[in-house]
Amino acid sequence: MPLKHKALMLLLVALLAGVFCSGCWSRREPELLSLVLAVGFDYDEEEDLYQVFAQVANPIASGTSGGSSSDGSGGGGGGGKKPYATMEAKGHTPFEAIRNLIQVSTRELFWAHCRVLLFSESLARKGIKEVLDLFERERQFRLIVKPVVVDGDLRKLMEADFPLEESGARGLDRLIVTTRFARSIFPEINLNEFMVNLAQPGREMVMGRIEVLDTGQSGSEGGGESVSTVPARIGGGALFRGGRMVGWATAKQIQGWTYVAGRAFRSNFVIESPLGKGNRVSIEVLGHDARMKLRGNEDNWRIELEVKLHGRITDYSGPGDLGSESEFTRSLERRAAAAARNRIEAMLSRAQELKSDVFGFGNLIYRKRPQLWKKLAPDWEEKIFPELAVDLKVEFKLLRPGLVKEYLPEGPS
Amino acid sequence: MPREKIANRQLYFMLFLIRCNVAVALLPVLTTADALQDAWISAIVQFFPALLLLLFFGSLGQRFVGLTVAQYSEKLLGRWAGKGVALVIAWAFLHMAAVEVRAYADMLITAFLPDTPLVFLIGAMVIASATAAHAGIEVIARAADLLFPVYLLMIISSLLIPLPQLQGFLVNLEPVLARGAGPVLRGAATPALFTVQYLVLTVLAPTVNEPKRALRTAIWALVGATVILIPVAVITVAILGPQLGTRAAFPFFSMVRVIAISEFFERIEALAVFAWGLGLFIELAVYLYCGGRALSQILGMPDYRPLILPMAVIWTAFGSHVTRNMFQLMDFFKPHFFVPYALALVVVPFGLLWMAYLLRRLLRGRSGAS
């Protein structure tokens, strides 16, 4: 290439560089953004409007709260400020409501870090499909948020402080994760799983429930006894039919659901010792396995549900010989199995009452015998599922006694 | 002017990237028809018609070793008819390239850069690949050498990362073949016809080290891309469910977005988007090179390079206007449009060429016998 051409090319490059120096089209400067940590949707029936609450991290305050002993620039600029702020807005659709947040926000909202998605009970009962579609369609939202239905005042929960956490959203998130690993009384699912299951034929979904507690901060009327130090407690769930909530399930019932749905991690229950009244035994369940099978032929089919659990004793102070072949151990296992069965049956009858097939029995038929499902599908929700008798087998194996083999003896013997 | 040479391995890499890229990006087994949970069967089925099609146009080139399609079509059909047929194939390159760069730009605008002008995204991609095409096929081949392992690593890791979660999701693949073979075949139609991309083989074959094995290399590239496509279809359908998988505009991208492993390992869609961009770069450079080469031979020019710049300009404009909006882009890939269109691009020119070839052999055979 001759020198003249090279010089020309260089000039061209230099000119082009100028074009790009103005920056990108869709740039976002971090100092103009603020991160939404949790979002809550409510529905205002009188005005027929969606109401959205967004909990937004406050960068000024959260920056200083971490190292308060540092030089304290700006005279403790954010010292007294909360590390987050809650904003609210209304709109005809979820997206309009979110856009209306801009009117009250001094910074552009950034949604990709949102971890928790809350629905008020009234919105859940009306239907959440519009919100689900927004989360699927819009690029900033992610389907890995955790959806929860709030039992109580949504605004109060969005503004609440968790004593151990920096922000309410972080508190909710941690609450869900810790409960999931220890108790299995809360259906921990992300929005993608929720929607995938909802879209499948013959299967309804459960969403976790958060109960708002009275912390006595606002509007307390002297009833100081029931005031709680934490703003929320989780456990139980809301049963959905399509995109609409149809009713609550208790923590016990949800425990039954997690056994069958294969979502249990650890769970526990208390049984009576077979030797003598008042001697209670705590059992922690560590292993869960559930199989669902469709038996029989087209005309005479039945659903078989086999749940196998295993676990260990976590407290017991009564007599008894915990041998591998002993009748006492067998008896404990039978009682534990019965306790687990109770929970599953409780959930099943609750689901049948609400006509919401949360175990996915219909989906099982759809998957294994699509032809049969075609026949059953029109009547499934209304007639067949509520009357369905499931062949339920529960087995429990006691594997370990814990670190001691026997209880602490008292006095001379 | 010294002839450029590439290794068969490099041809394999290029063809693999070309096919794999569109298969992964748009996942046509899932999005173009209603195969739903049977999309992975479509991914297997599509291999066979694709192979047939590849053999159909690839094997003719094997009879004219060292010649591109533009050259042997003139030999077979005479000067003007031959040029006409070659022009159809050059058009196929231009159109496929425009559609694919448009799909990529549309995805970027939808998912990342809502305010960026379309023509900027298309132009940036075209400038990069035009530079590569201008530098010659050897350079493109070396770039493919470099990018192939990176590409493969990105795709495979975005498939491996969701694996631990997969177990609970496999029920989404049932029931298998519940609605008969119809939906599966419809799902296989568009990806099978994407073999029209492999028309580049008819231009590239003479530049390969062992031109006689060029067709075999292409077949192995087809096999390799299918082997990637099957797990992509399985995992995407399992994680997103058949319904969402079908509704998603870019299912593989959506699938990667919902991967979250233990609280901190998430948002890895950059892997998928980078891989798509890298693959697209090779793809576009090869199209542009082949288009330029074919056109220069049609026009009787000694070198294709002067054609690259005007082609790139035309192509940028064409890419911006090839579809009016994304709805039209998606309709373009629907079997009822794409299948007849792509089939026409392959069957009409190569049907003519085969007929001419067979007639000639027949005539020569007869004259030899008498």
PDB file of C-alpha atoms in Angstrom, chain A residues 25-171:
ATOM      1  CA  TRP A  25     -26.915   4.747  22.423  1.00  0.00           C
ATOM      2  CA  SER A  26     -28.214   2.585  25.220  1.00  0.00           C
ATOM      3  CA  ARG A  27     -25.637   3.375  27.851  1.00  0.00           C
ATOM      4  CA  ARG A  28     -26.461   3.405  31.519  1.00  0.00           C
ATOM      5  CA  GLU A  29     -24.265   5.286  33.899  1.00  0.00           C
ATOM      6  CA  PRO A  30     -24.114   3.503  37.214  1.00  0.00           C
ATOM      7  CA  GLU A  31     -24.369   6.746  39.160  1.00  0.00           C
ATOM      8  CA  LEU A  32     -27.682   7.517  37.511  1.00  0.00           C
ATOM      9  CA  LEU A  33     -29.136   4.109  38.189  1.00  0.00           C
ATOM     10  CA  SER A  34     -30.648   2.635  41.208  1.00  0.00           C
ATOM     11  CA  LEU A  35     -31.152  -1.048  41.690  1.00  0.00           C
ATOM     12  CA  VAL A  36     -34.563  -2.436  42.429  1.00  0.00           C
ATOM     13  CA  LEU A  37     -34.212  -5.192  45.005  1.00  0.00           C
ATOM     14  CA  ALA A  38     -37.791  -6.318  45.358  1.00  0.00           C
ATOM     15  CA  VAL A  39     -40.993  -5.518  43.588  1.00  0.00           C
ATOM     16  CA  GLY A  40     -44.541  -5.960  44.807  1.00  0.00           C
ATOM     17  CA  PHE A  41     -47.756  -5.818  42.848  1.00  0.00           C
ATOM     18  CA  ASP A  42     -51.120  -4.955  44.281  1.00  0.00           C
ATOM     19  CA  TYR A  43     -54.446  -4.336  42.651  1.00  0.00           C
ATOM     20  CA  ASP A  44     -56.743  -1.462  43.480  1.00  0.00           C
ATOM     21  CA  GLU A  45     -60.267  -2.683  42.874  1.00  0.00           C
ATOM     22  CA  GLU A  46     -62.014   0.660  43.196  1.00  0.00           C
ATOM     23  CA  GLU A  47     -59.952   2.348  40.534  1.00  0.00           C
ATOM     24  CA  ASP A  48     -59.204  -0.819  38.532  1.00  0.00           C
ATOM     25  CA  LEU A  49     -55.506  -0.009  38.609  1.00  0.00           C
ATOM     26  CA  TYR A  50     -52.378  -1.995  39.272  1.00  0.00           C
ATOM     27  CA  GLN A  51     -50.298  -0.706  42.090  1.00  0.00           C
ATOM     28  CA  VAL A  52     -46.594  -1.381  42.169  1.00  0.00           C
ATOM     29  CA  PHE A  53     -44.169  -1.105  45.070  1.00  0.00           C
ATOM     30  CA  ALA A  54     -40.486  -1.111  44.416  1.00  0.00           C
ATOM     31  CA  GLN A  55     -37.847  -1.408  47.043  1.00  0.00           C
ATOM     32  CA  VAL A  56     -34.779   0.401  45.787  1.00  0.00           C
ATOM     33  CA  ALA A  57     -31.273   0.275  47.185  1.00  0.00           C
ATOM     34  CA  ASN A  58     -29.983   3.574  48.439  1.00  0.00           C
ATOM     35  CA  PRO A  59     -26.357   3.733  47.328  1.00  0.00           C
ATOM     36  CA  ILE A  60     -25.484   6.667  49.601  1.00  0.00           C
ATOM     37  CA  ALA A  61     -26.641   5.014  52.771  1.00  0.00           C
ATOM     38  CA  SER A  62     -25.551   1.473  52.021  1.00  0.00           C
ATOM     39  CA  GLY A  63     -22.094   2.747  51.156  1.00  0.00           C
ATOM     40  CA  THR A  64     -21.531   4.273  54.575  1.00  0.00           C
ATOM     41  CA  SER A  65     -23.305   1.756  56.725  1.00  0.00           C
ATOM     42  CA  GLY A  66     -20.677  -0.852  55.872  1.00  0.00           C
ATOM     43  CA  GLY A  67     -17.742   1.132  57.243  1.00  0.00           C
ATOM     44  CA  SER A  68     -19.057   3.760  59.626  1.00  0.00           C
ATOM     45  CA  SER A  69     -15.649   4.192  61.231  1.00  0.00           C
ATOM     46  CA  SER A  70     -14.129   5.480  58.001  1.00  0.00           C
ATOM     47  CA  ASP A  71     -13.446   9.149  57.442  1.00  0.00           C
ATOM     48  CA  GLY A  72     -17.146   9.955  57.146  1.00  0.00           C
ATOM     49  CA  SER A  73     -17.060  12.074  54.027  1.00  0.00           C
ATOM     50  CA  GLY A  74     -19.742  14.700  53.706  1.00  0.00           C
ATOM     51  CA  GLY A  75     -20.429  14.811  57.415  1.00  0.00           C
ATOM     52  CA  GLY A  76     -22.122  11.440  57.555  1.00  0.00           C
ATOM     53  CA  GLY A  77     -24.071  12.067  54.364  1.00  0.00           C
ATOM     54  CA  GLY A  78     -26.182   8.974  54.599  1.00  0.00           C
ATOM     55  CA  GLY A  79     -25.699   8.219  58.233  1.00  0.00           C
ATOM     56  CA  GLY A  80     -29.280   8.660  59.234  1.00  0.00           C
ATOM     57  CA  LYS A  81     -30.742   7.373  56.013  1.00  0.00           C
ATOM     58  CA  LYS A  82     -32.237   3.972  55.508  1.00  0.00           C
ATOM     59  CA  PRO A  83     -30.186   1.841  53.120  1.00  0.00           C
ATOM     60  CA  TYR A  84     -33.209   1.488  50.875  1.00  0.00           C
ATOM     61  CA  ALA A  85     -36.344   3.329  49.896  1.00  0.00           C
ATOM     62  CA  THR A  86     -39.770   2.106  48.899  1.00  0.00           C
ATOM     63  CA  MET A  87     -41.663   3.775  46.088  1.00  0.00           C
ATOM     64  CA  GLU A  88     -45.115   3.173  44.754  1.00  0.00           C
ATOM     65  CA  ALA A  89     -47.121   4.026  41.679  1.00  0.00           C
ATOM     66  CA  LYS A  90     -50.281   3.000  39.907  1.00  0.00           C
ATOM     67  CA  GLY A  91     -51.139   2.172  36.333  1.00  0.00           C
ATOM     68  CA  HIS A  92     -53.606   0.367  34.108  1.00  0.00           C
ATOM     69  CA  THR A  93     -51.139  -2.375  33.314  1.00  0.00           C
ATOM     70  CA  PRO A  94     -48.152  -3.634  35.288  1.00  0.00           C
ATOM     71  CA  PHE A  95     -45.790  -1.988  32.836  1.00  0.00           C
ATOM     72  CA  GLU A  96     -47.540   1.355  33.028  1.00  0.00           C
ATOM     73  CA  ALA A  97     -47.384   1.172  36.796  1.00  0.00           C
ATOM     74  CA  ILE A  98     -43.647   0.519  36.633  1.00  0.00           C
ATOM     75  CA  ARG A  99     -43.131   3.382  34.225  1.00  0.00           C
ATOM     76  CA  ASN A 100     -45.128   5.645  36.510  1.00  0.00           C
ATOM     77  CA  LEU A 101     -42.548   4.939  39.190  1.00  0.00           C
ATOM     78  CA  ILE A 102     -40.227   7.191  37.224  1.00  0.00           C
ATOM     79  CA  GLN A 103     -42.357  10.149  38.297  1.00  0.00           C
ATOM     80  CA  VAL A 104     -41.388   9.634  41.894  1.00  0.00           C
ATOM     81  CA  SER A 105     -37.894   8.270  41.414  1.00  0.00           C
ATOM     82  CA  THR A 106     -34.883  10.552  41.135  1.00  0.00           C
ATOM     83  CA  ARG A 107     -32.883   7.853  39.429  1.00  0.00           C
ATOM     84  CA  GLU A 108     -33.478   5.500  36.558  1.00  0.00           C
ATOM     85  CA  LEU A 109     -34.632   2.166  37.932  1.00  0.00           C
ATOM     86  CA  PHE A 110     -32.680  -0.928  37.020  1.00  0.00           C
ATOM     87  CA  TRP A 111     -34.567  -4.176  37.396  1.00  0.00           C
ATOM     88  CA  ALA A 112     -32.117  -6.936  36.558  1.00  0.00           C
ATOM     89  CA  HIS A 113     -31.107  -7.433  40.183  1.00  0.00           C
ATOM     90  CA  CYS A 114     -34.603  -7.821  41.512  1.00  0.00           C
ATOM     91  CA  ARG A 115     -34.732 -11.032  43.553  1.00  0.00           C
ATOM     92  CA  VAL A 116     -38.200 -11.205  45.028  1.00  0.00           C
ATOM     93  CA  LEU A 117     -41.548 -10.672  43.381  1.00  0.00           C
ATOM     94  CA  LEU A 118     -44.455 -10.142  45.748  1.00  0.00           C
ATOM     95  CA  PHE A 119     -48.131 -10.359  44.942  1.00  0.00           C
ATOM     96  CA  SER A 120     -50.834  -9.088  47.208  1.00  0.00           C
ATOM     97  CA  GLU A 121     -53.607 -11.540  47.927  1.00  0.00           C
ATOM     98  CA  SER A 122     -56.188  -9.438  46.113  1.00  0.00           C
ATOM     99  CA  LEU A 123     -54.093  -9.336  42.930  1.00  0.00           C
ATOM    100  CA  ALA A 124     -53.318 -13.043  43.160  1.00  0.00           C
ATOM    101  CA  ARG A 125     -57.026 -13.789  43.440  1.00  0.00           C
ATOM    102  CA  LYS A 126     -57.762 -11.543  40.476  1.00  0.00           C
ATOM    103  CA  GLY A 127     -55.062 -13.136  38.328  1.00  0.00           C
ATOM    104  CA  ILE A 128     -51.357 -12.524  37.818  1.00  0.00           C
ATOM    105  CA  LYS A 129     -51.032 -13.356  34.133  1.00  0.00           C
ATOM    106  CA  GLU A 130     -50.326  -9.790  33.076  1.00  0.00           C
ATOM    107  CA  VAL A 131     -47.435  -9.528  35.495  1.00  0.00           C
ATOM    108  CA  LEU A 132     -46.074 -12.893  34.370  1.00  0.00           C
ATOM    109  CA  ASP A 133     -46.178 -11.784  30.766  1.00  0.00           C
ATOM    110  CA  LEU A 134     -44.311  -8.598  31.590  1.00  0.00           C
ATOM    111  CA  PHE A 135     -41.562 -10.581  33.269  1.00  0.00           C
ATOM    112  CA  GLU A 136     -41.287 -12.866  30.297  1.00  0.00           C
ATOM    113  CA  ARG A 137     -41.345 -10.203  27.645  1.00  0.00           C
ATOM    114  CA  GLU A 138     -39.224  -7.429  29.059  1.00  0.00           C
ATOM    115  CA  ARG A 139     -35.487  -7.693  28.807  1.00  0.00           C
ATOM    116  CA  GLN A 140     -34.588  -6.351  32.232  1.00  0.00           C
ATOM    117  CA  PHE A 141     -36.678  -8.778  34.208  1.00  0.00           C
ATOM    118  CA  ARG A 142     -35.431 -12.205  34.883  1.00  0.00           C
ATOM    119  CA  LEU A 143     -37.419 -15.322  35.403  1.00  0.00           C
ATOM    120  CA  ILE A 144     -35.175 -16.350  38.276  1.00  0.00           C
ATOM    121  CA  VAL A 145     -36.950 -14.037  40.729  1.00  0.00           C
ATOM    122  CA  LYS A 146     -38.813 -15.778  43.502  1.00  0.00           C
ATOM    123  CA  PRO A 147     -42.549 -15.172  43.448  1.00  0.00           C
ATOM    124  CA  VAL A 148     -44.448 -15.007  46.736  1.00  0.00           C
ATOM    125  CA  VAL A 149     -48.013 -14.199  47.738  1.00  0.00           C
ATOM    126  CA  VAL A 150     -48.311 -11.848  50.694  1.00  0.00           C
ATOM    127  CA  ASP A 151     -50.862 -12.564  53.373  1.00  0.00           C
ATOM    128  CA  GLY A 152     -51.408  -9.148  54.870  1.00  0.00           C
ATOM    129  CA  ASP A 153     -50.577  -5.588  54.005  1.00  0.00           C
ATOM    130  CA  LEU A 154     -48.172  -5.470  51.083  1.00  0.00           C
ATOM    131  CA  ARG A 155     -47.125  -1.896  51.688  1.00  0.00           C
ATOM    132  CA  LYS A 156     -46.154  -2.638  55.240  1.00  0.00           C
ATOM    133  CA  LEU A 157     -44.004  -5.549  54.161  1.00  0.00           C
ATOM    134  CA  MET A 158     -42.288  -3.513  51.458  1.00  0.00           C
ATOM    135  CA  GLU A 159     -41.378  -0.852  53.987  1.00  0.00           C
ATOM    136  CA  ALA A 160     -40.458  -3.230  56.773  1.00  0.00           C
ATOM    137  CA  ASP A 161     -37.036  -3.597  58.352  1.00  0.00           C
ATOM    138  CA  PHE A 162     -35.543  -6.967  59.063  1.00  0.00           C
ATOM    139  CA  PRO A 163     -33.406  -6.706  62.192  1.00  0.00           C
ATOM    140  CA  LEU A 164     -30.460  -8.670  60.793  1.00  0.00           C
ATOM    141  CA  GLU A 165     -30.454  -7.472  57.211  1.00  0.00           C
ATOM    142  CA  GLU A 166     -29.553  -4.314  55.387  1.00  0.00           C
ATOM    143  CA  SER A 167     -32.683  -4.169  53.305  1.00  0.00           C
ATOM    144  CA  GLY A 168     -36.113  -5.658  53.415  1.00  0.00           C
ATOM    145  CA  ALA A 169     -35.628  -7.332  50.059  1.00  0.00           C
ATOM    146  CA  ARG A 170     -32.472  -9.048  51.207  1.00  0.00           C
ATOM    147  CA  GLY A 171     -34.365 -10.132  54.309  1.00  0.00           C
TER     148      GLY A 171
END
